[in-house]
Amino acid sequence: MNAILNFFKPDFLKQKRGVHPPEHKAESTQLPIAKLAMPQKLVLPLRQHIGNMPKILVSVGEHVLKGQLLATPECTVSAAIHAPTSGTILSIADEIIPHPSGLPDKCITLIPDGKDQWTNLTSLDWRNAPKEALIASLCTSGIVGLGGATFPTHIKLRSSGKLNIQTLVINAAECEPYITCDDMLMREHAEEIVQGIEIAQYLLGAEKSVIGIEDNKSIAQQAMQAALTGKPISIVTVPTLYPSGDARQLIHLVSGIEIPHDKRATEMGVQVFNVATVRALYRHFTFGEPAINRVVTVTGNVAQPQNFEVLFGTPLTALTQAAGGAKPDTTHYIMGGPMMGFDLPTPEVPITKATNCIIAASPHLFAPPPPAMPCIRCARCAEACPIQLQPQELYWFAKSDAFEKARDYKLFDCIECGVCTYVCPSNIPLVQYFRYAKSEVIAADKAKEAADLARERNEFRLARIEREKQERAQKHAERALGTKAEAAKAASAKKDAANEAPTTEAPINSATDEAAKAAKQAAIAAAIERAKAAKAAADATGLAPKNTAPANPAVQQEIAEIDARRKNVGLANTNEAPMTADAEKQAKIAAAIARAKAAKAEAEAAKQAQNLELKE
Amino acid sequence: MLTALYIMLGLALVLGLGLGYAALKFKVEGDPLIARIDAILPQTQCGQCGYPGCKPYATAIANGEADINQCPPGGDAGVHALADLLGVEYKPLNAEHGAPKPKSVAFIDEKTCIGCTLCIQACPVDAILGAAKHMHTIISSECTGCELCVAPCPVDCITMEPIAETPDNWKWKYPVIPIRAVPLHEVK
Amino acid sequence: MNRSPYISDAPSVSMIMLKVLLALVPGIFAYAWIYGGGILVTIALATLTALAAEAALLKIRQRPIKPHLMDLSAVVTAWLLALALPPLAPWWLIVVGTLFAIVIAKQLYGGLGYNPFNPAMVGYAVLLISFPLIMTKWSAPLILAQTKLSFLDQLYFIFNQVLPNDIKVDAITSATPLDYLKTHLKLNQTLSEISQAPIFGVYGAKGGEVVTGAYLLGGLYLIQQRIIGWHLPTAFLGALSAIALVFYVANPEHFASPLFHLTSGASLLCAFFIITDPVSGPTTPRGKLYFAAGVGVLTYLIRVYGGYPDGVAFAVLIMNMCVPLIDAHTQPRVFGHEK
């Protein structure tokens, strides 16, 4: 029915999905990309990408060279961290990272020594080297998607002919207002980008490459067009409408293919890369450079908005200083654009691989939102949503914690672009509700998985205890049967010996009892003998546990302490008499507990006395 | 008057027969109730409800012996889910059975541990690795925070550590709507 | 802490409501021209009652009063109700209707955004069922009335129910065309005979066509301003015309023509202002079409076979009940999904 409606609707009536906010891009494109002076220190978070934390290879105090590998990728979905300049490792500790939570994470702090000395770099002739070697080199290159998603690039490039990639789409849209880093990169380094595109196309085995660029970047488009002469790469201009830069939206705009929600783009024959990422590819293969810097737009309430080439780990304060300083009425900084960015907890955060733009915010730039009114179900959000969701329904569900319904209404297809909030007449922070709902659903799913696992473990444990009980009962039964047979034999032997003496029940019973006891003790003695023999044999053949040899005096001391404690508690020398009467054992343990508690209380008292002394 | 009566009786008969037939013919074999209740419970196996584990508690609820508000680790959300499932009124958590605590994981102080295996025997999900006379350690990813290991330890070497918030497990907070316009950086 | 997006470019709720009021202005002028200035008094009275009632309820519910009063949604309800009532309705009728609409049909459900039924239509329906005689005593268009009342006379009448100089009430009132049609069809007159009555203009009521035309202008303005979409008005008018056409073609002497139905009663007011109430209506494009078509068909059926002359109010209320169902079953396709 929708299709019929859409067919009859003339173009001008078809609702364009998305919005066109004021661009504010001209402010930061007046000056060329500037190089930043070397900052005082570089703070490199280990987690600058999607995937596992890399494994740290360096230690505090070590001197490293520019481009040296500081942390190597852990498993496949991970990326490396390199030293952006030469210097000394000051610390490996938790620092505040640029993350919406404002929580700290592990970072390597590097103090530059000013020499900016490169380590040994190896370039690769990508046209002639085997693809596996190229991918292997990328694994430790630290290159991740520089469009903001920070997905490790080597994973996206290792199609190795399994997936049939027809089209490589290069994302040069940069649809969010204020951000101009890709624009300036294209204006100044079009050649490098084009070479990067060729590398990516070669690695993917793609048939053709298309660059998707918005129509508000005419200078950049001209530069790219000039660099493309004679190459089989085409440019498609898309209308300037936010969010045309979203990967799936751009693919749809450029090639008409709509990627199904449960498939990856590669399964439909398309792969997308940001312009900055392909340029990093070029620099890596041509010069051997790992990922150590990127272009960042500094704009908003600063004296001189412009783009900078920034080393990863540069503190934000260095950037704002270089941009002429933030004006006095700056209230806070935003990382990213005004539609999808987030507040930075403090200006003391480092620049990471995900930082494409820093906006200094002030009340006149971003006025405080008016108080939210109730939702009037006008459905403007639904008309504007690029994913064709129903944000007002998702809002009702998220508000009332009806997360399963929100999931049914395709909450996880939301790309959090912010268009719905942009058009809402009631100023409801819709995207905030969706973010909240999504994290609650993800946490609940994780908790359910953990609960299912706990249930399995509990059931297995109960089953195991049952099984052990049954085995023990069986053993008892067998032993009883066995001793009964022996006792019967002994009794019959006695009988024979006694020569039909008048036997009563009691003597036979006592006889069997004694016989049983004797048999039991004999079995125990036999078991002990067996164990001793086995140990002796092991010692003789050298199969004794090898880790008792004193390797480390500290470990030796610990073992001695533990042995001493065990002795105290009465569990020493359990080789002998493991079957002491239960009551005795309980008493011993109780005594041990008392002793240990007393010892602990003494220690506590001593500590407290010490504290008091210190206080005085 | 009489015709109306006959018509109503006839309708009642026909509809009743229809419903009965449908109840038999279209019967859906669902999960037994105990399994469905157990699926809602958080599987901490802590025993705070008064039963030795989540399955026994689920059985008790199904038999009507236990109330639905006795599980602190499940929290209010759990009570609501149980109330929805069983079609009963929601009631707040029964304070006699404990208060909800932030999720914690047990931690063994290895300097103090004597390797007595009492905690291993106590753990309902076998989340403690160790053997007699050998060091014991908690497998943090399997620990449900039930605290059953803390009491049996003769040297009090087990502590409960609340799970720290890291950028990994951080969640967005429920949006706070100011009643009047507030400058952005002041909104917490 | 994150509050993206930091920018916004949406008309506020007050702006939307203000534009709706602006779009009603041509209709009000036409109405005052045809039926006299009493309508302005009615509208003023309804507005004051609505604002007062809303302020009182907000105070009781401990909500901020100023922002909710400034969003003008109560004013829109008041104007729509006033335009639906007979021109010389007594003041207490207006007050009762508005109170019911604002207090019970809107605030008691939770205020703006929470009412499942169109408040103006609830008020109208309550009045219609409680005071049927007064509600059907429409004042005649000034051109037809045997005696013309001045504005002050009308004002006086609204508040005191007394006419000057022994003018009889019958002299200034007449049945509406729909009402006339219904009663005379029951008397087995044919349409050709009925349409000779002076109340009938070219298509619909004499003078009613002008008011209808003014509403249409206002409605087109709203569509151009993107306050309402094209789905609801087109579907309603289309469905109403279609079913009227079917019946008319079947028996032209017993069923009025589609044009008559479009230009009489509250058809165009409904099409552009009543069913487009966003809170009580559906949110999906297909849903809007089904909803509006349903209102159109039900309006016609109630007009022809129901007990009341105009079926718009009840049709809207019945379809309001169906909105959650319609919404749930007309969810549009999400990008990247099959359907």
Short mmCIF file of N, CA and C in Angstrom, two decimals, chain A residues 116 448 612:
data_model
loop_
_atom_site.label_atom_id
_atom_site.label_comp_id
_atom_site.label_asym_id
_atom_site.label_seq_id
_atom_site.Cartn_x
_atom_site.Cartn_y
_atom_site.Cartn_z
N ASP A 116 61.67 13.50 18.42
CA ASP A 116 60.77 13.02 17.37
C ASP A 116 61.47 12.01 16.47
N LYS A 448 20.74 -12.19 31.78
CA LYS A 448 20.00 -13.42 31.52
C LYS A 448 20.95 -14.52 31.10
N LEU A 612 46.94 4.30 65.82
CA LEU A 612 46.83 5.33 66.87
C LEU A 612 48.18 6.00 67.07
#
